[in-house]
Short mmCIF file of C-alpha atoms in Angstrom, two decimals:
data_model
loop_
_atom_site.label_atom_id
_atom_site.label_comp_id
_atom_site.label_asym_id
_atom_site.label_seq_id
_atom_site.Cartn_x
_atom_site.Cartn_y
_atom_site.Cartn_z
CA UNK P 28 12.60 25.14 12.67
CA UNK P 29 15.16 23.87 15.17
CA UNK P 30 17.31 20.93 14.10
CA UNK P 31 15.96 18.54 16.76
CA UNK P 32 12.37 19.55 16.00
CA UNK P 33 12.92 18.92 12.30
CA UNK P 34 14.52 15.54 12.93
CA UNK P 35 11.62 14.61 15.20
CA UNK P 36 9.11 15.67 12.53
CA UNK P 37 10.94 13.72 9.82
CA UNK P 38 11.13 10.61 12.00
CA UNK P 39 7.40 10.97 12.67
CA UNK P 40 6.56 11.08 8.97
CA UNK P 41 8.79 8.10 8.25
CA UNK P 42 7.34 6.13 11.18
CA UNK P 43 3.75 6.85 10.14
CA UNK P 44 4.29 6.02 6.47
CA UNK P 45 6.47 3.02 7.23
CA UNK P 46 3.79 1.60 9.53
CA UNK P 47 1.29 1.58 6.67
CA UNK P 48 3.85 0.23 4.20
CA UNK P 49 4.97 -2.43 6.66
CA UNK P 50 1.38 -3.55 7.25
CA UNK P 51 0.79 -3.89 3.52
CA UNK P 52 4.12 -5.58 2.96
CA UNK P 53 3.58 -8.09 5.76
CA UNK P 54 0.07 -8.92 4.48
CA UNK P 55 1.47 -9.27 0.95
CA UNK P 56 4.35 -11.46 2.06
CA UNK P 57 2.06 -13.66 4.15
CA UNK P 58 -0.19 -14.13 1.13
CA UNK P 59 2.87 -14.79 -1.02
CA UNK P 60 4.18 -17.33 1.48
CA UNK P 61 0.80 -19.02 1.65
CA UNK P 62 0.73 -19.17 -2.14
CA UNK P 63 4.16 -20.81 -2.26
CA UNK P 64 3.22 -23.22 0.49
CA UNK P 65 0.09 -24.22 -1.45
CA UNK P 66 2.10 -24.64 -4.65
CA UNK P 67 4.86 -26.62 -2.90
CA UNK P 68 2.39 -28.96 -1.21
CA UNK P 69 -0.02 -29.39 -4.15
CA UNK P 70 2.54 -29.94 -6.92
CA UNK P 71 5.71 -32.00 -7.23
CA UNK P 72 9.01 -30.43 -6.22
CA UNK P 73 10.03 -30.23 -9.89
CA UNK P 74 6.85 -28.31 -10.77
CA UNK P 75 7.42 -25.91 -7.88
CA UNK P 76 10.94 -25.47 -9.25
CA UNK P 77 9.52 -24.70 -12.71
CA UNK P 78 7.27 -22.03 -11.19
CA UNK P 79 10.29 -20.51 -9.40
CA UNK P 80 12.39 -20.44 -12.58
CA UNK P 81 9.56 -18.87 -14.60
CA UNK P 82 8.93 -16.10 -12.07
CA UNK P 83 12.68 -15.53 -11.72
CA UNK P 84 13.09 -14.92 -15.47
CA UNK P 85 9.96 -12.75 -15.50
CA UNK P 86 11.29 -10.68 -12.57
CA UNK P 87 14.59 -10.08 -14.34
CA UNK P 88 12.70 -8.96 -17.46
CA UNK P 89 10.59 -6.62 -15.32
CA UNK P 90 13.71 -5.04 -13.85
CA UNK P 91 15.08 -4.39 -17.35
CA UNK P 92 11.74 -3.01 -18.57
CA UNK P 93 11.49 -0.64 -15.60
CA UNK P 94 14.79 1.02 -16.60
CA UNK P 95 15.33 2.08 -12.98
CA UNK P 96 12.18 4.22 -13.02
CA UNK P 97 10.79 2.69 -9.81
CA UNK P 98 13.42 4.64 -7.84
CA UNK P 99 14.38 7.39 -10.28
CA UNK P 100 10.80 8.64 -10.69
CA UNK P 101 10.23 8.78 -6.93
CA UNK P 102 13.35 10.80 -6.33
CA UNK P 103 12.89 13.20 -9.24
CA UNK P 104 9.18 13.81 -8.58
CA UNK P 105 9.88 14.52 -4.89
CA UNK P 106 12.51 17.03 -6.03
CA UNK P 107 10.32 18.71 -8.69
CA UNK P 108 7.31 19.02 -6.39
CA UNK P 109 9.32 21.53 -4.34
CA UNK P 110 9.71 23.69 -7.47
CA UNK P 111 7.01 23.11 -10.12
CA UNK P 112 4.02 20.74 -9.82
CA UNK P 113 3.17 20.92 -13.52
CA UNK P 114 6.64 19.66 -14.45
CA UNK P 115 6.27 16.85 -11.91
CA UNK P 116 3.02 15.76 -13.60
CA UNK P 117 4.63 15.88 -17.03
CA UNK P 118 7.54 13.82 -15.67
CA UNK P 119 5.09 11.22 -14.33
CA UNK P 120 3.34 10.88 -17.69
CA UNK P 121 6.69 10.61 -19.45
CA UNK P 122 7.70 7.80 -17.10
CA UNK P 123 4.47 5.87 -17.76
CA UNK P 124 4.93 6.09 -21.54
CA UNK P 125 8.55 4.95 -21.31
CA UNK P 126 7.54 1.97 -19.14
CA UNK P 127 4.70 1.01 -21.46
CA UNK P 128 6.95 0.79 -24.52
CA UNK P 129 9.87 -0.93 -22.80
CA UNK P 130 7.64 -3.59 -21.20
CA UNK P 131 5.89 -4.26 -24.51
CA UNK P 132 9.27 -4.86 -26.20
CA UNK P 133 10.41 -7.20 -23.39
CA UNK P 134 7.14 -9.15 -23.57
CA UNK P 135 7.77 -9.91 -27.24
CA UNK P 136 11.40 -10.85 -26.48
CA UNK P 137 10.38 -13.28 -23.71
CA UNK P 138 7.81 -14.93 -25.96
CA UNK P 139 10.45 -15.53 -28.63
CA UNK P 140 13.24 -16.62 -26.25
CA UNK P 141 11.12 -19.00 -24.13
CA UNK P 142 12.16 -22.28 -25.87
CA UNK P 143 15.87 -21.44 -25.69
CA UNK P 144 15.65 -20.49 -22.01
CA UNK P 145 13.85 -23.76 -21.28
CA UNK P 146 16.70 -25.75 -22.85
CA UNK P 147 19.40 -23.73 -21.04
CA UNK P 148 17.77 -24.21 -17.62
CA UNK P 149 17.06 -27.93 -18.17
CA UNK P 150 13.31 -27.39 -17.91
CA UNK P 151 11.31 -27.94 -21.14
CA UNK P 152 8.08 -26.79 -19.46
CA UNK P 153 9.43 -23.22 -19.49
CA UNK P 154 8.61 -23.07 -23.20
CA UNK P 155 4.90 -22.82 -22.39
CA UNK P 156 5.00 -21.29 -18.88
CA UNK P 157 7.20 -18.36 -19.94
CA UNK P 158 5.02 -17.57 -22.94
CA UNK P 159 1.96 -17.33 -20.72
CA UNK P 160 3.69 -15.51 -17.85
CA UNK P 161 5.26 -12.94 -20.20
CA UNK P 162 1.78 -11.39 -20.61
CA UNK P 163 2.01 -10.27 -16.97
CA UNK P 164 5.04 -8.09 -17.69
CA UNK P 165 3.18 -5.02 -18.98
CA UNK P 166 0.72 -4.74 -16.06
CA UNK P 167 3.51 -5.43 -13.54
CA UNK P 168 5.67 -2.62 -14.93
CA UNK P 169 2.81 -0.11 -15.11
CA UNK P 170 1.79 -0.90 -11.53
CA UNK P 171 5.34 -0.40 -10.28
CA UNK P 172 5.59 2.95 -12.10
CA UNK P 173 2.29 4.25 -10.69
CA UNK P 174 3.46 3.22 -7.21
CA UNK P 175 6.78 5.03 -7.79
CA UNK P 176 4.93 8.20 -8.81
CA UNK P 177 2.73 8.04 -5.70
CA UNK P 178 5.83 7.48 -3.58
CA UNK P 179 7.34 10.69 -4.93
CA UNK P 180 4.18 12.47 -3.70
CA UNK P 181 4.66 10.96 -0.24
CA UNK P 182 1.68 8.61 -0.67
CA UNK P 183 1.64 4.98 0.48
CA UNK P 184 -1.94 3.94 -0.41
CA UNK P 185 -1.07 2.74 -3.92
CA UNK P 186 1.84 0.66 -2.66
CA UNK P 187 -0.39 -0.92 0.00
CA UNK P 188 -3.21 -1.98 -2.28
CA UNK P 189 -1.87 -2.36 -5.80
CA UNK P 190 1.64 -3.66 -5.24
CA UNK P 191 1.52 -5.60 -1.98
CA UNK P 192 -1.98 -6.86 -1.21
CA UNK P 193 -4.27 -7.12 -4.23
CA UNK P 194 -1.99 -9.05 -6.67
CA UNK P 195 -1.09 -11.63 -4.00
CA UNK P 196 -4.68 -12.02 -2.82
CA UNK P 197 -6.08 -12.43 -6.34
CA UNK P 198 -3.35 -14.92 -7.26
CA UNK P 199 -4.08 -17.05 -4.20
CA UNK P 200 -7.84 -17.01 -4.82
CA UNK P 201 -7.38 -17.94 -8.47
CA UNK P 202 -4.95 -20.73 -7.56
CA UNK P 203 -7.36 -22.27 -5.08
CA UNK P 204 -10.10 -22.01 -7.72
CA UNK P 205 -7.86 -23.84 -10.18
CA UNK P 206 -7.05 -26.59 -7.68
CA UNK P 207 -10.75 -27.03 -6.91
CA UNK P 208 -11.58 -27.38 -10.61
CA UNK P 209 -8.50 -29.58 -11.19
CA UNK P 210 -7.14 -27.31 -13.91
CA UNK P 211 -3.75 -27.88 -15.56
CA UNK P 212 -0.39 -26.50 -14.39
CA UNK P 213 -0.66 -23.76 -17.03
CA UNK P 214 -3.53 -22.26 -15.01
CA UNK P 215 -0.98 -21.14 -12.40
CA UNK P 216 0.52 -18.72 -14.92
CA UNK P 217 -2.80 -17.61 -16.39
CA UNK P 218 -3.85 -16.78 -12.84
CA UNK P 219 -0.61 -14.82 -12.37
CA UNK P 220 -1.38 -12.67 -15.42
CA UNK P 221 -4.93 -11.93 -14.24
CA UNK P 222 -3.74 -11.19 -10.70
CA UNK P 223 -1.47 -8.39 -11.96
CA UNK P 224 -3.77 -7.04 -14.68
CA UNK P 225 -6.57 -6.03 -12.30
CA UNK P 226 -4.44 -3.93 -9.89
CA UNK P 227 -2.62 -2.37 -12.85
CA UNK P 228 -5.89 -1.01 -14.24
CA UNK P 229 -7.09 0.16 -10.81
CA UNK P 230 -3.79 1.89 -10.01
CA UNK P 231 -3.92 3.80 -13.29
CA UNK P 232 -7.48 4.94 -12.59
CA UNK P 233 -6.42 6.02 -9.09
CA UNK P 234 -3.48 7.93 -10.54
CA UNK P 235 -5.88 9.97 -12.65
CA UNK P 236 -8.39 10.39 -9.83
CA UNK P 237 -5.89 11.73 -7.26
CA UNK P 238 -3.98 13.98 -9.64
CA UNK P 239 -0.80 11.91 -9.82
CA UNK P 240 -1.06 11.89 -13.63
CA UNK P 241 -2.10 14.70 -15.98
CA UNK P 242 -5.49 14.64 -17.69
CA UNK P 243 -3.85 14.00 -21.06
CA UNK P 244 -0.73 11.90 -21.69
CA UNK P 245 2.35 14.07 -22.17
CA UNK P 246 5.84 13.13 -23.27
CA UNK P 247 8.76 15.50 -22.86
CA UNK P 248 12.03 14.47 -24.51
CA UNK P 249 14.15 16.67 -22.26
CA UNK P 250 12.56 15.28 -19.11
CA UNK P 251 12.86 11.76 -20.52
CA UNK P 252 16.57 12.26 -21.15
CA UNK P 253 17.08 13.69 -17.66
CA UNK P 254 15.06 10.88 -16.05
CA UNK P 255 16.76 8.08 -17.98
CA UNK P 256 20.22 9.54 -17.36
CA UNK P 257 19.54 9.45 -13.62
CA UNK P 258 17.64 6.14 -13.68
CA UNK P 259 19.86 4.12 -16.05
CA UNK P 260 22.43 3.26 -13.35
CA UNK P 261 19.49 2.28 -11.14
CA UNK P 262 18.25 -0.09 -13.85
CA UNK P 263 21.66 -1.73 -14.08
CA UNK P 264 21.77 -1.85 -10.29
CA UNK P 265 18.33 -3.51 -10.27
CA UNK P 266 19.44 -6.09 -12.85
CA UNK P 267 22.50 -6.83 -10.75
CA UNK P 268 20.24 -7.10 -7.70
CA UNK P 269 18.33 -9.85 -9.46
CA UNK P 270 21.54 -11.52 -10.58
CA UNK P 271 22.66 -11.33 -6.98
CA UNK P 272 19.35 -12.63 -5.72
CA UNK P 273 18.50 -15.29 -8.29
CA UNK P 274 21.78 -16.62 -9.70
CA UNK P 275 21.62 -19.38 -7.09
CA UNK P 276 18.27 -20.71 -8.36
CA UNK P 277 19.20 -20.33 -12.03
CA UNK P 278 22.56 -22.08 -11.61
CA UNK P 279 21.02 -24.85 -9.51
CA UNK P 280 18.63 -25.34 -12.43
CA UNK P 281 21.57 -25.43 -14.83
CA UNK P 282 23.57 -27.98 -12.80
CA UNK P 283 20.85 -30.11 -11.18
CA UNK P 284 17.44 -29.35 -12.73
CA UNK P 285 14.13 -28.15 -11.24
CA UNK P 286 14.00 -30.62 -8.31
CA UNK P 287 17.00 -29.02 -6.55
CA UNK P 288 15.61 -25.59 -7.37
CA UNK P 289 12.37 -26.61 -5.66
CA UNK P 290 14.24 -27.92 -2.60
CA UNK P 291 16.37 -24.79 -2.33
CA UNK P 292 13.27 -22.64 -2.56
CA UNK P 293 11.96 -24.29 0.57
CA UNK P 294 14.60 -22.11 2.28
CA UNK P 295 15.30 -19.11 0.03
CA UNK P 296 11.87 -17.38 0.15
CA UNK P 297 11.86 -17.53 3.95
CA UNK P 298 15.30 -15.94 4.22
CA UNK P 299 14.53 -13.32 1.57
CA UNK P 300 11.62 -12.15 3.72
CA UNK P 301 13.97 -10.92 6.47
CA UNK P 302 14.48 -7.39 5.06
CA UNK P 303 10.71 -6.72 5.00
CA UNK P 304 10.84 -4.14 7.81
CA UNK P 305 13.93 -2.46 6.35
CA UNK P 306 12.35 -2.25 2.90
CA UNK P 307 9.13 -0.84 4.36
CA UNK P 308 11.11 1.88 6.11
CA UNK P 309 12.98 2.49 2.87
CA UNK P 310 9.80 3.24 0.94
CA UNK P 311 9.29 6.46 2.91
CA UNK P 312 12.93 6.94 3.92
CA UNK P 313 14.24 7.82 0.45
CA UNK P 314 12.06 10.88 -0.27
CA UNK P 315 12.68 12.18 3.30
CA UNK P 316 16.42 11.57 3.00
CA UNK P 317 16.46 13.35 -0.38
CA UNK P 318 14.94 16.48 1.17
CA UNK P 319 17.41 16.43 4.10
CA UNK P 320 20.39 16.04 1.78
CA UNK P 321 19.13 18.70 -0.66
CA UNK P 322 18.88 21.12 2.27
CA UNK P 323 22.42 20.25 3.42
CA UNK P 324 21.21 18.67 6.69
CA UNK P 325 23.74 15.84 7.00
CA UNK P 326 23.22 15.58 10.75
CA UNK P 327 19.50 15.01 10.15
CA UNK P 328 20.31 12.41 7.50
CA UNK P 329 22.67 10.60 9.88
CA UNK P 330 20.11 10.61 12.66
CA UNK P 331 17.39 9.32 10.34
CA UNK P 332 19.67 6.58 8.98
CA UNK P 333 20.74 5.34 12.42
CA UNK P 334 17.22 5.37 13.82
CA UNK P 335 15.76 3.39 10.89
CA UNK P 336 18.66 0.90 11.02
CA UNK P 337 18.13 0.31 14.74
CA UNK P 338 14.37 -0.18 14.44
CA UNK P 339 14.78 -2.47 11.44
CA UNK P 340 17.16 -4.63 13.48
CA UNK P 341 14.99 -4.75 16.61
CA UNK P 342 11.82 -5.62 14.68
CA UNK P 343 13.55 -8.15 12.40
CA UNK P 344 15.50 -9.91 15.14
CA UNK P 345 12.77 -12.38 16.24
CA UNK P 346 12.37 -13.67 12.66
CA UNK P 347 16.15 -14.01 12.28
CA UNK P 348 16.38 -15.78 15.64
CA UNK P 349 13.75 -18.29 14.49
CA UNK P 350 15.44 -18.90 11.12
CA UNK P 351 19.05 -19.11 12.30
CA UNK P 352 18.63 -20.96 15.60
CA UNK P 353 15.79 -23.28 14.51
CA UNK P 354 15.98 -23.68 10.70
CA UNK P 355 14.54 -27.21 10.51
CA UNK P 356 11.53 -26.25 12.63
CA UNK P 357 10.99 -23.15 10.49
CA UNK P 358 11.00 -25.05 7.19
CA UNK P 359 8.73 -27.71 8.68
CA UNK P 360 6.33 -24.94 9.68
CA UNK P 361 6.06 -23.44 6.19
CA UNK P 362 6.83 -26.17 3.65
CA UNK P 363 6.63 -29.48 5.47
CA UNK P 364 9.13 -32.27 6.20
CA UNK P 365 10.06 -33.00 2.56
CA UNK P 366 11.99 -29.67 2.49
CA UNK P 367 13.79 -29.88 5.86
CA UNK P 368 17.06 -31.03 4.30
CA UNK P 369 17.43 -27.37 3.24
CA UNK P 370 17.88 -26.37 6.93
CA UNK P 371 21.60 -25.61 6.63
CA UNK P 372 20.98 -23.52 3.52
CA UNK P 373 18.34 -21.54 5.43
CA UNK P 374 20.74 -20.83 8.29
CA UNK P 375 23.41 -19.57 5.87
CA UNK P 376 20.99 -17.44 3.85
CA UNK P 377 19.40 -15.91 6.94
CA UNK P 378 22.83 -14.74 8.13
CA UNK P 379 23.48 -13.03 4.80
CA UNK P 380 20.11 -11.26 4.64
CA UNK P 381 20.30 -10.24 8.31
CA UNK P 382 23.66 -8.60 7.65
CA UNK P 383 21.86 -6.55 5.00
CA UNK P 384 19.34 -5.46 7.67
CA UNK P 385 22.07 -4.67 10.19
CA UNK P 386 23.80 -2.27 7.78
CA UNK P 387 20.64 -0.22 7.23
CA UNK P 388 19.34 1.64 4.18
CA UNK P 389 22.71 2.28 2.53
CA UNK P 390 21.50 1.73 -1.06
CA UNK P 391 18.52 4.08 -0.60
CA UNK P 392 20.81 6.66 0.99
CA UNK P 393 23.16 6.60 -1.99
CA UNK P 394 20.16 7.17 -4.30
CA UNK P 395 18.99 10.05 -2.08
CA UNK P 396 22.38 11.79 -2.31
CA UNK P 397 22.60 11.21 -6.07
CA UNK P 398 25.39 8.59 -5.96
CA UNK P 399 23.60 6.00 -8.11
CA UNK P 400 26.84 5.00 -9.83
CA UNK P 401 28.27 3.80 -6.51
CA UNK P 402 25.26 1.54 -6.04
CA UNK P 403 25.94 0.19 -9.50
CA UNK P 404 29.63 -0.45 -8.79
CA UNK P 405 28.86 -2.20 -5.50
CA UNK P 406 26.26 -4.46 -7.07
CA UNK P 407 28.48 -5.19 -10.06
CA UNK P 408 31.32 -6.36 -7.84
CA UNK P 409 28.93 -8.42 -5.72
CA UNK P 410 27.19 -9.96 -8.76
CA UNK P 411 30.47 -11.03 -10.35
CA UNK P 412 31.56 -12.42 -6.99
CA UNK P 413 28.22 -14.23 -6.73
CA UNK P 414 28.44 -15.88 -10.15
CA UNK P 415 32.01 -17.06 -9.52
CA UNK P 416 31.19 -18.45 -6.08
CA UNK P 417 28.05 -20.20 -7.34
CA UNK P 418 29.99 -21.77 -10.20
CA UNK P 419 32.60 -23.07 -7.75
CA UNK P 420 30.42 -24.03 -4.77
CA UNK P 421 27.23 -25.43 -6.31
CA UNK P 422 28.89 -28.45 -8.03
CA UNK P 423 30.70 -29.21 -4.75
CA UNK P 424 28.07 -28.52 -2.09
CA UNK P 425 24.74 -28.26 -3.94
CA UNK P 426 22.15 -26.03 -2.27
CA UNK P 427 24.43 -25.25 0.68
CA UNK P 428 27.03 -23.93 -1.77
CA UNK P 429 24.40 -21.76 -3.44
CA UNK P 430 23.38 -20.35 -0.05
CA UNK P 431 26.98 -19.59 0.92
CA UNK P 432 27.63 -17.81 -2.38
CA UNK P 433 24.52 -15.65 -2.03
CA UNK P 434 25.13 -14.76 1.61
CA UNK P 435 28.77 -13.83 0.95
CA UNK P 436 27.80 -11.62 -1.97
CA UNK P 437 25.17 -9.71 0.03
CA UNK P 438 27.70 -9.08 2.76
CA UNK P 439 30.24 -7.78 0.22
CA UNK P 440 27.70 -5.45 -1.44
CA UNK P 441 26.63 -3.93 1.87
CA UNK P 442 30.19 -3.40 3.08
CA UNK P 443 31.04 -1.55 -0.12
CA UNK P 444 27.96 0.71 -0.02
CA UNK P 445 28.34 1.56 3.66
CA UNK P 446 32.00 2.47 3.16
CA UNK P 447 31.15 4.80 0.24
CA UNK P 448 28.32 6.41 2.20
CA UNK P 449 30.56 7.00 5.20
CA UNK P 450 33.39 8.50 3.13
CA UNK P 451 30.94 10.77 1.27
CA UNK P 452 28.70 12.01 4.09
CA UNK P 453 30.01 10.65 7.39
CA UNK P 454 26.80 8.62 7.75
CA UNK P 455 27.08 5.09 9.17
CA UNK P 456 24.52 2.84 10.91
CA UNK P 457 25.92 2.34 14.41
CA UNK P 458 24.86 4.96 16.89
CA UNK P 459 25.38 4.33 20.61
CA UNK P 460 21.92 2.90 21.27
CA UNK P 461 21.94 0.74 18.14
CA UNK P 462 25.30 -0.76 19.11
CA UNK P 463 23.87 -1.83 22.47
CA UNK P 464 20.76 -3.32 20.87
CA UNK P 465 22.95 -5.23 18.41
CA UNK P 466 25.27 -6.66 21.08
CA UNK P 467 22.33 -7.78 23.23
CA UNK P 468 20.93 -9.49 20.13
CA UNK P 469 24.22 -11.30 19.46
CA UNK P 470 24.28 -12.74 22.99
CA UNK P 471 20.61 -13.78 22.70
CA UNK P 472 21.33 -15.54 19.39
CA UNK P 473 24.13 -17.60 20.99
CA UNK P 474 21.71 -18.79 23.67
CA UNK P 475 19.21 -19.71 20.96
CA UNK P 476 21.73 -21.84 19.05
CA UNK P 477 22.79 -23.59 22.26
CA UNK P 478 19.18 -24.63 22.90
CA UNK P 479 19.35 -26.78 19.76
CA UNK P 480 16.99 -27.40 16.83
CA UNK P 481 14.95 -30.60 17.02
CA UNK P 482 12.82 -29.79 13.98
CA UNK P 483 9.76 -29.30 16.16
CA UNK P 484 7.53 -26.43 15.00
CA UNK P 485 6.05 -25.83 18.45
CA UNK P 486 9.47 -25.96 20.13
CA UNK P 487 10.99 -23.50 17.65
CA UNK P 488 8.16 -20.98 18.09
CA UNK P 489 8.08 -21.20 21.90
CA UNK P 490 11.86 -20.90 22.26
CA UNK P 491 11.97 -17.92 19.90
CA UNK P 492 9.13 -16.15 21.72
CA UNK P 493 10.82 -16.62 25.10
CA UNK P 494 14.22 -15.45 23.87
CA UNK P 495 12.80 -12.41 22.09
CA UNK P 496 10.79 -11.44 25.17
CA UNK P 497 14.01 -11.44 27.17
CA UNK P 498 15.76 -9.49 24.43
CA UNK P 499 13.13 -6.74 24.41
CA UNK P 500 13.31 -6.45 28.21
CA UNK P 501 17.09 -6.02 28.07
CA UNK P 502 16.79 -3.48 25.24
CA UNK P 503 14.33 -1.45 27.31
CA UNK P 504 16.34 -1.61 30.54
CA UNK P 505 19.59 -0.70 28.79
CA UNK P 506 18.14 2.56 27.41
CA UNK P 507 18.31 1.63 23.72
CA UNK P 508 15.13 3.57 22.93
CA UNK P 509 15.37 7.37 22.75
CA UNK P 510 12.92 10.11 23.69
CA UNK P 511 11.80 11.14 20.21
CA UNK P 512 11.37 7.48 19.26
CA UNK P 513 9.25 6.94 22.38
CA UNK P 514 7.09 9.90 21.36
CA UNK P 515 6.43 8.39 17.94
CA UNK P 516 5.64 4.98 19.48
CA UNK P 517 3.11 6.62 21.77
CA UNK P 518 1.42 8.43 18.85
CA UNK P 519 1.17 5.23 16.84
CA UNK P 520 -0.21 3.35 19.87
CA UNK P 521 -2.88 6.03 20.41
CA UNK P 522 -4.17 5.44 16.87
CA UNK P 523 -4.88 1.84 17.88
CA UNK P 524 -6.50 2.92 21.15
CA UNK P 525 -3.59 1.72 23.32
CA UNK P 526 -2.44 3.55 26.45
CA UNK P 527 1.29 2.96 26.89
CA UNK P 528 2.07 6.09 28.88
CA UNK P 529 3.71 4.02 31.61
CA UNK P 530 6.10 2.50 29.08
CA UNK P 531 6.96 5.91 27.64
CA UNK P 532 7.76 7.25 31.13
CA UNK P 533 10.09 4.29 31.70
CA UNK P 534 11.85 4.92 28.39
CA UNK P 535 12.24 8.64 29.12
CA UNK P 536 13.62 7.92 32.59
CA UNK P 537 16.14 5.43 31.23
CA UNK P 538 17.10 7.89 28.46
CA UNK P 539 17.83 10.56 31.06
CA UNK P 540 20.01 8.15 33.00
CA UNK P 541 22.00 7.52 29.84
#
């Protein structure tokens, strides 16, 4: 197969899979946002802060229990499927058994440590909420492992239903039921456990049905050693990711208590949603990138990296424009006026997470080329940097200091990973067309900031829509979209019954002129 044909085919597979993943992720995030909005509006700010602290601790425990298997299994199964399917199945079963035992041990640890963690984080209610929520750890871990196995097979169905949509939908339904019946605050965490237990069972049954797991459980010590050796740095990287992502909330709890945590989390969840497109692309990018690297096709890897980075930026830009240029209006839209004093924090956080999007899938690329230790080093440096900055800035500037520490740390981590990737493979995000799309975006953002933020929801949405419409027109006229990308857009449009042949002809003509 010719190089260009292979790149086109790979981009097509990534685009198709990423479209499904993105749809599921967006639905899941909308449900998650709606859940947080309901919680924030129904309960006091301090109770919303307690929920945030509980889920933060639970998420860190989940990362430890996963032992890096959510990425290691995907990569290793994709590699083994090219050689021996039976070994891939045995590897999958081994991963499930490892996850089961590690999550069970962490559940017991959380139950025992709950009172001490409540005292440390200045929130006595964590004693009960953590004990209840800890029961969700086992089903969460098993779901993530089944999704990782399906990812290694190039499947996205399990991720769509059992990770993104069903847990969020069930949690929201159960919450509304609890509000209707006027149940206690503990019901929130009971609902969380139920919402993860159902998809966990269904994902396991699907794994058996579609041949992702063997008929009988198998455990192979040699495969376990190989898997854990590869995945252990990924586990540490994942823990550092959570330190990087949640130190701000935990340290705000330590210094100021749950009320400030609740206020800050009127901004943080919105900003953390910015990489949704990038992460969706990453779900199918990593197995494809692994195959390209294994075959020695660095040019294909570079082309895939630059194309995904460009599309992640273009599709994320309207959300970033809304958050950065009109932060008060954005917070008012989602959480109401009692959270708008977090507007500056939202602007700072959105800049940090957008920088992550701009730099592309550098962490996934390092996993694909087997450089997991470099991911670990980058996250370790950033996490240490994050803790130090939070300790210095939070007492001085409160939630704005927390936002600045987090944004700075994400920028540092991405700069390190991109530099390692470039030195190792010559791969970097900025191709010619991406550079133009980025510069047009920077100019558009300046215009957005100059328009000013009045806190009006309608004004923020209308201004963002107008600016992004102009941005897309300039991107099209400047030839930022390439022929093979136009071909994939046309194929995706046809699946939805849309005829955009005229647009494709314009793109091809502009590409020729370039």
